[in-house]
PDB file of N, CA, C and O in Angstrom:
ATOM      1  N   UNK A 227     241.766  38.620  15.189  1.00  0.00           N
ATOM      2  CA  UNK A 227     240.484  39.262  15.005  1.00  0.00           C
ATOM      3  C   UNK A 227     239.371  38.266  15.293  1.00  0.00           C
ATOM      4  O   UNK A 227     239.382  37.147  14.800  1.00  0.00           O
ATOM      5  N   UNK A 228     238.426  38.631  16.097  1.00  0.00           N
ATOM      6  CA  UNK A 228     237.298  37.771  16.412  1.00  0.00           C
ATOM      7  C   UNK A 228     236.172  38.003  15.386  1.00  0.00           C
ATOM      8  O   UNK A 228     235.898  39.112  14.993  1.00  0.00           O
ATOM      9  N   UNK A 229     235.539  36.907  15.009  1.00  0.00           N
ATOM     10  CA  UNK A 229     234.404  36.973  14.095  1.00  0.00           C
ATOM     11  C   UNK A 229     233.113  36.775  14.880  1.00  0.00           C
ATOM     12  O   UNK A 229     233.136  36.424  16.067  1.00  0.00           O
ATOM     13  N   UNK A 230     231.980  36.934  14.217  1.00  0.00           N
ATOM     14  CA  UNK A 230     230.668  36.859  14.876  1.00  0.00           C
ATOM     15  C   UNK A 230     230.446  35.527  15.571  1.00  0.00           C
ATOM     16  O   UNK A 230     229.808  35.473  16.610  1.00  0.00           O
ATOM     17  N   UNK A 231     230.989  34.458  15.024  1.00  0.00           N
ATOM     18  CA  UNK A 231     230.752  33.146  15.616  1.00  0.00           C
ATOM     19  C   UNK A 231     231.707  32.846  16.780  1.00  0.00           C
ATOM     20  O   UNK A 231     231.546  31.846  17.457  1.00  0.00           O
ATOM     21  N   UNK A 232     232.675  33.680  17.018  1.00  0.00           N
ATOM     22  CA  UNK A 232     233.675  33.441  18.065  1.00  0.00           C
ATOM     23  C   UNK A 232     233.197  34.106  19.360  1.00  0.00           C
ATOM     24  O   UNK A 232     233.582  35.216  19.686  1.00  0.00           O
ATOM     25  N   UNK A 233     232.328  33.398  20.070  1.00  0.00           N
ATOM     26  CA  UNK A 233     231.728  33.972  21.292  1.00  0.00           C
ATOM     27  C   UNK A 233     232.154  33.218  22.553  1.00  0.00           C
ATOM     28  O   UNK A 233     231.558  33.377  23.617  1.00  0.00           O
ATOM     29  N   UNK A 234     233.219  32.430  22.428  1.00  0.00           N
ATOM     30  CA  UNK A 234     233.696  31.681  23.573  1.00  0.00           C
ATOM     31  C   UNK A 234     234.009  32.577  24.759  1.00  0.00           C
ATOM     32  O   UNK A 234     234.683  33.585  24.633  1.00  0.00           O
ATOM     33  N   UNK A 235     233.448  32.244  25.917  1.00  0.00           N
ATOM     34  CA  UNK A 235     233.688  33.016  27.128  1.00  0.00           C
ATOM     35  C   UNK A 235     232.840  34.262  27.271  1.00  0.00           C
ATOM     36  O   UNK A 235     232.927  34.964  28.282  1.00  0.00           O
ATOM     37  N   UNK A 236     232.049  34.591  26.254  1.00  0.00           N
ATOM     38  CA  UNK A 236     231.204  35.802  26.322  1.00  0.00           C
ATOM     39  C   UNK A 236     229.903  35.462  27.033  1.00  0.00           C
ATOM     40  O   UNK A 236     229.424  34.327  27.001  1.00  0.00           O
ATOM     41  N   UNK A 237     229.312  36.479  27.644  1.00  0.00           N
ATOM     42  CA  UNK A 237     228.062  36.308  28.368  1.00  0.00           C
ATOM     43  C   UNK A 237     227.006  37.223  27.782  1.00  0.00           C
ATOM     44  O   UNK A 237     227.304  38.123  27.017  1.00  0.00           O
ATOM     45  N   UNK A 238     225.755  37.015  28.181  1.00  0.00           N
ATOM     46  CA  UNK A 238     224.683  37.914  27.774  1.00  0.00           C
ATOM     47  C   UNK A 238     223.856  37.456  26.593  1.00  0.00           C
ATOM     48  O   UNK A 238     223.052  38.190  26.075  1.00  0.00           O
ATOM     49  N   UNK A 239     224.046  36.196  26.163  1.00  0.00           N
ATOM     50  CA  UNK A 239     223.301  35.711  25.033  1.00  0.00           C
ATOM     51  C   UNK A 239     222.017  34.974  25.458  1.00  0.00           C
ATOM     52  O   UNK A 239     221.258  34.534  24.619  1.00  0.00           O
ATOM     53  N   UNK A 240     221.803  34.852  26.739  1.00  0.00           N
ATOM     54  CA  UNK A 240     220.600  34.174  27.225  1.00  0.00           C
ATOM     55  C   UNK A 240     220.747  32.663  27.143  1.00  0.00           C
ATOM     56  O   UNK A 240     221.803  32.135  26.801  1.00  0.00           O
ATOM     57  N   UNK A 241     219.658  31.973  27.501  1.00  0.00           N
ATOM     58  CA  UNK A 241     219.664  30.528  27.460  1.00  0.00           C
ATOM     59  C   UNK A 241     219.678  30.018  26.025  1.00  0.00           C
ATOM     60  O   UNK A 241     219.189  30.677  25.110  1.00  0.00           O
ATOM     61  N   UNK A 242     220.230  28.841  25.844  1.00  0.00           N
ATOM     62  CA  UNK A 242     220.203  28.221  24.547  1.00  0.00           C
ATOM     63  C   UNK A 242     218.788  27.745  24.246  1.00  0.00           C
ATOM     64  O   UNK A 242     218.134  27.173  25.133  1.00  0.00           O
ATOM     65  N   UNK A 243     218.344  27.944  23.040  1.00  0.00           N
ATOM     66  CA  UNK A 243     216.984  27.461  22.703  1.00  0.00           C
ATOM     67  C   UNK A 243     216.933  25.943  22.677  1.00  0.00           C
ATOM     68  O   UNK A 243     217.923  25.304  22.327  1.00  0.00           O
ATOM     69  N   UNK A 244     215.776  25.421  23.026  1.00  0.00           N
ATOM     70  CA  UNK A 244     215.581  23.976  22.937  1.00  0.00           C
ATOM     71  C   UNK A 244     215.310  23.668  21.450  1.00  0.00           C
ATOM     72  O   UNK A 244     214.336  24.099  20.895  1.00  0.00           O
ATOM     73  N   UNK A 245     216.228  22.953  20.849  1.00  0.00           N
ATOM     74  CA  UNK A 245     216.066  22.610  19.443  1.00  0.00           C
ATOM     75  C   UNK A 245     216.131  21.111  19.302  1.00  0.00           C
ATOM     76  O   UNK A 245     216.791  20.435  20.072  1.00  0.00           O
ATOM     77  N   UNK A 246     215.453  20.631  18.281  1.00  0.00           N
ATOM     78  CA  UNK A 246     215.472  19.198  18.005  1.00  0.00           C
ATOM     79  C   UNK A 246     216.840  18.816  17.442  1.00  0.00           C
ATOM     80  O   UNK A 246     217.668  19.665  17.113  1.00  0.00           O
ATOM     81  N   UNK A 247     217.071  17.578  17.359  1.00  0.00           N
ATOM     82  CA  UNK A 247     218.306  17.057  16.777  1.00  0.00           C
ATOM     83  C   UNK A 247     218.005  16.663  15.355  1.00  0.00           C
ATOM     84  O   UNK A 247     217.010  16.025  15.068  1.00  0.00           O
ATOM     85  N   UNK A 248     218.838  17.068  14.460  1.00  0.00           N
ATOM     86  CA  UNK A 248     218.615  16.774  13.065  1.00  0.00           C
ATOM     87  C   UNK A 248     218.151  18.005  12.309  1.00  0.00           C
ATOM     88  O   UNK A 248     218.375  19.141  12.743  1.00  0.00           O
ATOM     89  N   UNK A 249     217.501  17.776  11.193  1.00  0.00           N
ATOM     90  CA  UNK A 249     217.102  18.867  10.318  1.00  0.00           C
ATOM     91  C   UNK A 249     215.641  19.241  10.602  1.00  0.00           C
ATOM     92  O   UNK A 249     214.795  18.401  10.835  1.00  0.00           O
ATOM     93  N   UNK A 250     215.392  20.528  10.562  1.00  0.00           N
ATOM     94  CA  UNK A 250     214.025  21.055  10.787  1.00  0.00           C
ATOM     95  C   UNK A 250     213.198  20.990   9.518  1.00  0.00           C
ATOM     96  O   UNK A 250     211.971  20.965   9.592  1.00  0.00           O
ATOM     97  N   UNK A 251     213.840  21.044   8.362  1.00  0.00           N
ATOM     98  CA  UNK A 251     213.121  20.998   7.094  1.00  0.00           C
ATOM     99  C   UNK A 251     213.998  20.357   6.008  1.00  0.00           C
ATOM    100  O   UNK A 251     215.190  20.172   6.199  1.00  0.00           O
ATOM    101  N   UNK A 252     213.390  20.060   4.901  1.00  0.00           N
ATOM    102  CA  UNK A 252     214.079  19.384   3.807  1.00  0.00           C
ATOM    103  C   UNK A 252     215.225  20.226   3.274  1.00  0.00           C
ATOM    104  O   UNK A 252     216.321  19.717   2.985  1.00  0.00           O
ATOM    105  N   UNK A 253     215.027  21.555   3.135  1.00  0.00           N
ATOM    106  CA  UNK A 253     216.082  22.380   2.549  1.00  0.00           C
ATOM    107  C   UNK A 253     217.351  22.359   3.400  1.00  0.00           C
ATOM    108  O   UNK A 253     218.449  22.495   2.854  1.00  0.00           O
ATOM    109  N   UNK A 254     217.229  22.193   4.716  1.00  0.00           N
ATOM    110  CA  UNK A 254     218.399  22.122   5.583  1.00  0.00           C
ATOM    111  C   UNK A 254     219.219  20.873   5.242  1.00  0.00           C
ATOM    112  O   UNK A 254     220.451  20.933   5.140  1.00  0.00           O
ATOM    113  N   UNK A 255     218.553  19.735   5.079  1.00  0.00           N
ATOM    114  CA  UNK A 255     219.237  18.518   4.705  1.00  0.00           C
ATOM    115  C   UNK A 255     219.872  18.649   3.308  1.00  0.00           C
ATOM    116  O   UNK A 255     220.969  18.160   3.081  1.00  0.00           O
ATOM    117  N   UNK A 256     219.191  19.363   2.427  1.00  0.00           N
ATOM    118  CA  UNK A 256     219.734  19.545   1.069  1.00  0.00           C
ATOM    119  C   UNK A 256     220.982  20.429   1.086  1.00  0.00           C
ATOM    120  O   UNK A 256     221.953  20.121   0.372  1.00  0.00           O
ATOM    121  N   UNK A 257     221.001  21.489   1.839  1.00  0.00           N
ATOM    122  CA  UNK A 257     222.184  22.347   1.867  1.00  0.00           C
ATOM    123  C   UNK A 257     223.340  21.622   2.562  1.00  0.00           C
ATOM    124  O   UNK A 257     224.495  21.771   2.164  1.00  0.00           O
ATOM    125  N   UNK A 258     223.014  20.795   3.553  1.00  0.00           N
ATOM    126  CA  UNK A 258     224.041  19.966   4.185  1.00  0.00           C
ATOM    127  C   UNK A 258     224.672  19.047   3.169  1.00  0.00           C
ATOM    128  O   UNK A 258     225.899  18.963   3.019  1.00  0.00           O
ATOM    129  N   UNK A 259     223.820  18.348   2.401  1.00  0.00           N
ATOM    130  CA  UNK A 259     224.310  17.403   1.388  1.00  0.00           C
ATOM    131  C   UNK A 259     225.064  18.124   0.272  1.00  0.00           C
ATOM    132  O   UNK A 259     226.095  17.622  -0.191  1.00  0.00           O
ATOM    133  N   UNK A 260     224.571  19.271  -0.163  1.00  0.00           N
ATOM    134  CA  UNK A 260     225.246  20.035  -1.216  1.00  0.00           C
ATOM    135  C   UNK A 260     226.640  20.461  -0.756  1.00  0.00           C
ATOM    136  O   UNK A 260     227.606  20.343  -1.504  1.00  0.00           O
ATOM    137  N   UNK A 261     226.742  20.912   0.484  1.00  0.00           N
ATOM    138  CA  UNK A 261     228.053  21.307   1.006  1.00  0.00           C
ATOM    139  C   UNK A 261     229.006  20.101   1.043  1.00  0.00           C
ATOM    140  O   UNK A 261     230.149  20.211   0.648  1.00  0.00           O
ATOM    141  N   UNK A 262     228.517  18.992   1.534  1.00  0.00           N
ATOM    142  CA  UNK A 262     229.345  17.780   1.587  1.00  0.00           C
ATOM    143  C   UNK A 262     229.821  17.377   0.184  1.00  0.00           C
ATOM    144  O   UNK A 262     230.964  17.004  -0.004  1.00  0.00           O
ATOM    145  N   UNK A 263     228.907  17.464  -0.791  1.00  0.00           N
ATOM    146  CA  UNK A 263     229.257  17.095  -2.162  1.00  0.00           C
ATOM    147  C   UNK A 263     230.293  18.045  -2.755  1.00  0.00           C
ATOM    148  O   UNK A 263     231.220  17.625  -3.440  1.00  0.00           O
ATOM    149  N   UNK A 264     230.135  19.334  -2.485  1.00  0.00           N
ATOM    150  CA  UNK A 264     231.098  20.315  -2.993  1.00  0.00           C
ATOM    151  C   UNK A 264     232.497  20.129  -2.404  1.00  0.00           C
ATOM    152  O   UNK A 264     233.481  20.202  -3.129  1.00  0.00           O
ATOM    153  N   UNK A 265     232.574  19.841  -1.136  1.00  0.00           N
ATOM    154  CA  UNK A 265     233.834  19.566  -0.497  1.00  0.00           C
ATOM    155  C   UNK A 265     234.448  18.300  -1.052  1.00  0.00           C
ATOM    156  O   UNK A 265     235.640  18.260  -1.414  1.00  0.00           O
ATOM    157  N   UNK A 266     233.640  17.240  -1.183  1.00  0.00           N
ATOM    158  CA  UNK A 266     234.136  15.964  -1.710  1.00  0.00           C
ATOM    159  C   UNK A 266     234.620  16.090  -3.133  1.00  0.00           C
ATOM    160  O   UNK A 266     235.572  15.428  -3.542  1.00  0.00           O
ATOM    161  N   UNK A 267     233.955  16.938  -3.933  1.00  0.00           N
ATOM    162  CA  UNK A 267     234.328  17.106  -5.348  1.00  0.00           C
ATOM    163  C   UNK A 267     235.488  18.103  -5.546  1.00  0.00           C
ATOM    164  O   UNK A 267     235.955  18.299  -6.646  1.00  0.00           O
ATOM    165  N   UNK A 268     235.917  18.745  -4.467  1.00  0.00           N
ATOM    166  CA  UNK A 268     237.025  19.681  -4.555  1.00  0.00           C
ATOM    167  C   UNK A 268     236.630  21.060  -5.068  1.00  0.00           C
ATOM    168  O   UNK A 268     237.474  21.835  -5.474  1.00  0.00           O
ATOM    169  N   UNK A 269     235.325  21.369  -5.032  1.00  0.00           N
ATOM    170  CA  UNK A 269     234.886  22.689  -5.475  1.00  0.00           C
ATOM    171  C   UNK A 269     235.421  23.756  -4.517  1.00  0.00           C
ATOM    172  O   UNK A 269     235.833  24.825  -4.964  1.00  0.00           O
ATOM    173  N   UNK A 270     235.428  23.442  -3.247  1.00  0.00           N
ATOM    174  CA  UNK A 270     236.044  24.281  -2.245  1.00  0.00           C
ATOM    175  C   UNK A 270     236.370  23.382  -1.068  1.00  0.00           C
ATOM    176  O   UNK A 270     235.928  22.238  -1.004  1.00  0.00           O
ATOM    177  N   UNK A 271     237.194  23.899  -0.169  1.00  0.00           N
ATOM    178  CA  UNK A 271     237.563  23.094   1.011  1.00  0.00           C
ATOM    179  C   UNK A 271     236.681  23.442   2.205  1.00  0.00           C
ATOM    180  O   UNK A 271     236.004  24.498   2.193  1.00  0.00           O
ATOM    181  N   UNK A 272     236.699  22.601   3.177  1.00  0.00           N
ATOM    182  CA  UNK A 272     235.935  22.843   4.384  1.00  0.00           C
ATOM    183  C   UNK A 272     236.445  24.109   5.090  1.00  0.00           C
ATOM    184  O   UNK A 272     235.657  24.893   5.637  1.00  0.00           O
ATOM    185  N   UNK A 273     237.727  24.354   5.023  1.00  0.00           N
ATOM    186  CA  UNK A 273     238.312  25.563   5.592  1.00  0.00           C
ATOM    187  C   UNK A 273     237.791  26.819   4.874  1.00  0.00           C
ATOM    188  O   UNK A 273     237.497  27.813   5.474  1.00  0.00           O
ATOM    189  N   UNK A 274     237.694  26.739   3.528  1.00  0.00           N
ATOM    190  CA  UNK A 274     237.151  27.873   2.773  1.00  0.00           C
ATOM    191  C   UNK A 274     235.695  28.115   3.135  1.00  0.00           C
ATOM    192  O   UNK A 274     235.282  29.263   3.346  1.00  0.00           O
ATOM    193  N   UNK A 275     234.927  27.033   3.273  1.00  0.00           N
ATOM    194  CA  UNK A 275     233.528  27.150   3.658  1.00  0.00           C
ATOM    195  C   UNK A 275     233.408  27.842   5.024  1.00  0.00           C
ATOM    196  O   UNK A 275     232.637  28.776   5.209  1.00  0.00           O
ATOM    197  N   UNK A 276     234.177  27.368   5.977  1.00  0.00           N
ATOM    198  CA  UNK A 276     234.119  27.931   7.304  1.00  0.00           C
ATOM    199  C   UNK A 276     234.551  29.402   7.323  1.00  0.00           C
ATOM    200  O   UNK A 276     233.935  30.230   7.968  1.00  0.00           O
ATOM    201  N   UNK A 277     235.612  29.701   6.551  1.00  0.00           N
ATOM    202  CA  UNK A 277     236.101  31.089   6.504  1.00  0.00           C
ATOM    203  C   UNK A 277     235.019  32.015   5.957  1.00  0.00           C
ATOM    204  O   UNK A 277     234.808  33.114   6.515  1.00  0.00           O
ATOM    205  N   UNK A 278     234.345  31.621   4.907  1.00  0.00           N
ATOM    206  CA  UNK A 278     233.272  32.449   4.314  1.00  0.00           C
ATOM    207  C   UNK A 278     232.146  32.625   5.321  1.00  0.00           C
ATOM    208  O   UNK A 278     231.635  33.736   5.485  1.00  0.00           O
ATOM    209  N   UNK A 279     231.772  31.576   5.999  1.00  0.00           N
ATOM    210  CA  UNK A 279     230.671  31.675   6.977  1.00  0.00           C
ATOM    211  C   UNK A 279     231.078  32.606   8.143  1.00  0.00           C
ATOM    212  O   UNK A 279     230.271  33.409   8.612  1.00  0.00           O
ATOM    213  N   UNK A 280     232.333  32.514   8.560  1.00  0.00           N
ATOM    214  CA  UNK A 280     232.806  33.380   9.657  1.00  0.00           C
ATOM    215  C   UNK A 280     232.836  34.851   9.267  1.00  0.00           C
ATOM    216  O   UNK A 280     232.807  35.713  10.140  1.00  0.00           O
ATOM    217  N   UNK A 281     232.889  35.144   7.994  1.00  0.00           N
ATOM    218  CA  UNK A 281     232.974  36.534   7.533  1.00  0.00           C
ATOM    219  C   UNK A 281     231.615  37.172   7.251  1.00  0.00           C
ATOM    220  O   UNK A 281     231.537  38.290   6.821  1.00  0.00           O
ATOM    221  N   UNK A 282     230.534  36.444   7.551  1.00  0.00           N
ATOM    222  CA  UNK A 282     229.198  37.044   7.440  1.00  0.00           C
ATOM    223  C   UNK A 282     229.143  38.137   8.487  1.00  0.00           C
ATOM    224  O   UNK A 282     229.497  37.911   9.661  1.00  0.00           O
ATOM    225  N   UNK A 283     228.721  39.334   8.120  1.00  0.00           N
ATOM    226  CA  UNK A 283     228.658  40.432   9.095  1.00  0.00           C
ATOM    227  C   UNK A 283     227.825  40.035  10.332  1.00  0.00           C
ATOM    228  O   UNK A 283     226.792  39.365  10.213  1.00  0.00           O
ATOM    229  N   UNK A 284     228.300  40.448  11.523  1.00  0.00           N
ATOM    230  CA  UNK A 284     227.628  40.015  12.771  1.00  0.00           C
ATOM    231  C   UNK A 284     226.121  40.246  12.814  1.00  0.00           C
ATOM    232  O   UNK A 284     225.377  39.379  13.273  1.00  0.00           O
ATOM    233  N   UNK A 285     225.640  41.401  12.332  1.00  0.00           N
ATOM    234  CA  UNK A 285     224.206  41.634  12.335  1.00  0.00           C
ATOM    235  C   UNK A 285     223.420  40.627  11.546  1.00  0.00           C
ATOM    236  O   UNK A 285     222.355  40.170  11.961  1.00  0.00           O
ATOM    237  N   UNK A 286     223.967  40.220  10.416  1.00  0.00           N
ATOM    238  CA  UNK A 286     223.328  39.194   9.588  1.00  0.00           C
ATOM    239  C   UNK A 286     223.480  37.821  10.221  1.00  0.00           C
ATOM    240  O   UNK A 286     222.543  37.036  10.283  1.00  0.00           O
ATOM    241  N   UNK A 287     224.698  37.528  10.710  1.00  0.00           N
ATOM    242  CA  UNK A 287     225.023  36.231  11.284  1.00  0.00           C
ATOM    243  C   UNK A 287     224.056  35.875  12.418  1.00  0.00           C
ATOM    244  O   UNK A 287     223.519  34.774  12.455  1.00  0.00           O
ATOM    245  N   UNK A 288     223.832  36.811  13.332  1.00  0.00           N
ATOM    246  CA  UNK A 288     223.006  36.529  14.489  1.00  0.00           C
ATOM    247  C   UNK A 288     221.525  36.455  14.154  1.00  0.00           C
ATOM    248  O   UNK A 288     220.735  35.857  14.887  1.00  0.00           O
ATOM    249  N   UNK A 289     221.112  37.044  13.019  1.00  0.00           N
ATOM    250  CA  UNK A 289     219.711  36.979  12.608  1.00  0.00           C
ATOM    251  C   UNK A 289     219.382  35.707  11.822  1.00  0.00           C
ATOM    252  O   UNK A 289     218.224  35.427  11.586  1.00  0.00           O
ATOM    253  N   UNK A 290     220.397  34.968  11.439  1.00  0.00           N
ATOM    254  CA  UNK A 290     220.196  33.781  10.598  1.00  0.00           C
ATOM    255  C   UNK A 290     220.081  32.510  11.433  1.00  0.00           C
ATOM    256  O   UNK A 290     220.863  32.303  12.354  1.00  0.00           O
ATOM    257  N   UNK A 291     219.167  31.645  11.030  1.00  0.00           N
ATOM    258  CA  UNK A 291     219.190  30.286  11.610  1.00  0.00           C
ATOM    259  C   UNK A 291     220.460  29.569  11.161  1.00  0.00           C
ATOM    260  O   UNK A 291     221.110  29.962  10.171  1.00  0.00           O
ATOM    261  N   UNK A 292     220.803  28.502  11.840  1.00  0.00           N
ATOM    262  CA  UNK A 292     222.038  27.793  11.612  1.00  0.00           C
ATOM    263  C   UNK A 292     222.283  27.435  10.145  1.00  0.00           C
ATOM    264  O   UNK A 292     223.309  27.771   9.569  1.00  0.00           O
ATOM    265  N   UNK A 293     221.347  26.745   9.514  1.00  0.00           N
ATOM    266  CA  UNK A 293     221.581  26.321   8.125  1.00  0.00           C
ATOM    267  C   UNK A 293     221.425  27.430   7.116  1.00  0.00           C
ATOM    268  O   UNK A 293     221.886  27.300   5.984  1.00  0.00           O
ATOM    269  N   UNK A 294     220.822  28.539   7.482  1.00  0.00           N
ATOM    270  CA  UNK A 294     220.827  29.693   6.579  1.00  0.00           C
ATOM    271  C   UNK A 294     222.247  30.244   6.451  1.00  0.00           C
ATOM    272  O   UNK A 294     222.654  30.733   5.406  1.00  0.00           O
ATOM    273  N   UNK A 295     223.024  30.134   7.497  1.00  0.00           N
ATOM    274  CA  UNK A 295     224.438  30.515   7.433  1.00  0.00           C
ATOM    275  C   UNK A 295     225.172  29.622   6.449  1.00  0.00           C
ATOM    276  O   UNK A 295     226.002  30.081   5.672  1.00  0.00           O
ATOM    277  N   UNK A 296     224.864  28.331   6.504  1.00  0.00           N
ATOM    278  CA  UNK A 296     225.471  27.397   5.562  1.00  0.00           C
ATOM    279  C   UNK A 296     225.089  27.766   4.125  1.00  0.00           C
ATOM    280  O   UNK A 296     225.911  27.810   3.239  1.00  0.00           O
ATOM    281  N   UNK A 297     223.801  28.053   3.897  1.00  0.00           N
ATOM    282  CA  UNK A 297     223.332  28.416   2.587  1.00  0.00           C
ATOM    283  C   UNK A 297     224.026  29.668   2.084  1.00  0.00           C
ATOM    284  O   UNK A 297     224.492  29.734   0.928  1.00  0.00           O
ATOM    285  N   UNK A 298     224.151  30.671   2.921  1.00  0.00           N
ATOM    286  CA  UNK A 298     224.826  31.900   2.551  1.00  0.00           C
ATOM    287  C   UNK A 298     226.278  31.658   2.164  1.00  0.00           C
ATOM    288  O   UNK A 298     226.742  32.158   1.135  1.00  0.00           O
ATOM    289  N   UNK A 299     226.970  30.820   2.918  1.00  0.00           N
ATOM    290  CA  UNK A 299     228.360  30.506   2.617  1.00  0.00           C
ATOM    291  C   UNK A 299     228.469  29.754   1.281  1.00  0.00           C
ATOM    292  O   UNK A 299     229.312  30.098   0.454  1.00  0.00           O
ATOM    293  N   UNK A 300     227.625  28.786   1.053  1.00  0.00           N
ATOM    294  CA  UNK A 300     227.667  28.015  -0.188  1.00  0.00           C
ATOM    295  C   UNK A 300     227.366  28.928  -1.370  1.00  0.00           C
ATOM    296  O   UNK A 300     228.045  28.870  -2.408  1.00  0.00           O
ATOM    297  N   UNK A 301     226.385  29.808  -1.233  1.00  0.00           N
ATOM    298  CA  UNK A 301     226.057  30.736  -2.311  1.00  0.00           C
ATOM    299  C   UNK A 301     227.267  31.598  -2.658  1.00  0.00           C
ATOM    300  O   UNK A 301     227.494  31.916  -3.835  1.00  0.00           O
ATOM    301  N   UNK A 302     227.998  32.038  -1.662  1.00  0.00           N
ATOM    302  CA  UNK A 302     229.150  32.906  -1.908  1.00  0.00           C
ATOM    303  C   UNK A 302     230.351  32.138  -2.510  1.00  0.00           C
ATOM    304  O   UNK A 302     231.209  32.728  -3.133  1.00  0.00           O
ATOM    305  N   UNK A 303     230.395  30.841  -2.261  1.00  0.00           N
ATOM    306  CA  UNK A 303     231.515  30.054  -2.746  1.00  0.00           C
ATOM    307  C   UNK A 303     231.318  29.488  -4.145  1.00  0.00           C
ATOM    308  O   UNK A 303     232.289  29.267  -4.873  1.00  0.00           O
ATOM    309  N   UNK A 304     230.066  29.261  -4.533  1.00  0.00           N
ATOM    310  CA  UNK A 304     229.839  28.681  -5.855  1.00  0.00           C
ATOM    311  C   UNK A 304     229.993  29.690  -6.934  1.00  0.00           C
ATOM    312  O   UNK A 304     229.537  30.829  -6.805  1.00  0.00           O
ATOM    313  N   UNK A 305     230.654  29.303  -8.042  1.00  0.00           N
ATOM    314  CA  UNK A 305     230.870  30.275  -9.133  1.00  0.00           C
ATOM    315  C   UNK A 305     229.597  30.645  -9.855  1.00  0.00           C
ATOM    316  O   UNK A 305     228.601  30.041  -9.791  1.00  0.00           O
TER     317      UNK A 305
END
């Protein structure tokens, strides 16, 4: 089963946007650090994190910026 993020070989998405390298805002760095801390502490695994992010419905997934997907996954994983 293909998920929303599995677009390998697909066409029609247009050019990739020119984005900077690194974080666009402080909250992005914070969610990155929170995710790293949760994985390191054994709260969840990186595979669990990825699986939850891959299961975001396609309509939502494509409307979200990159780190909003991370935030959504972390919110769903934390008790």
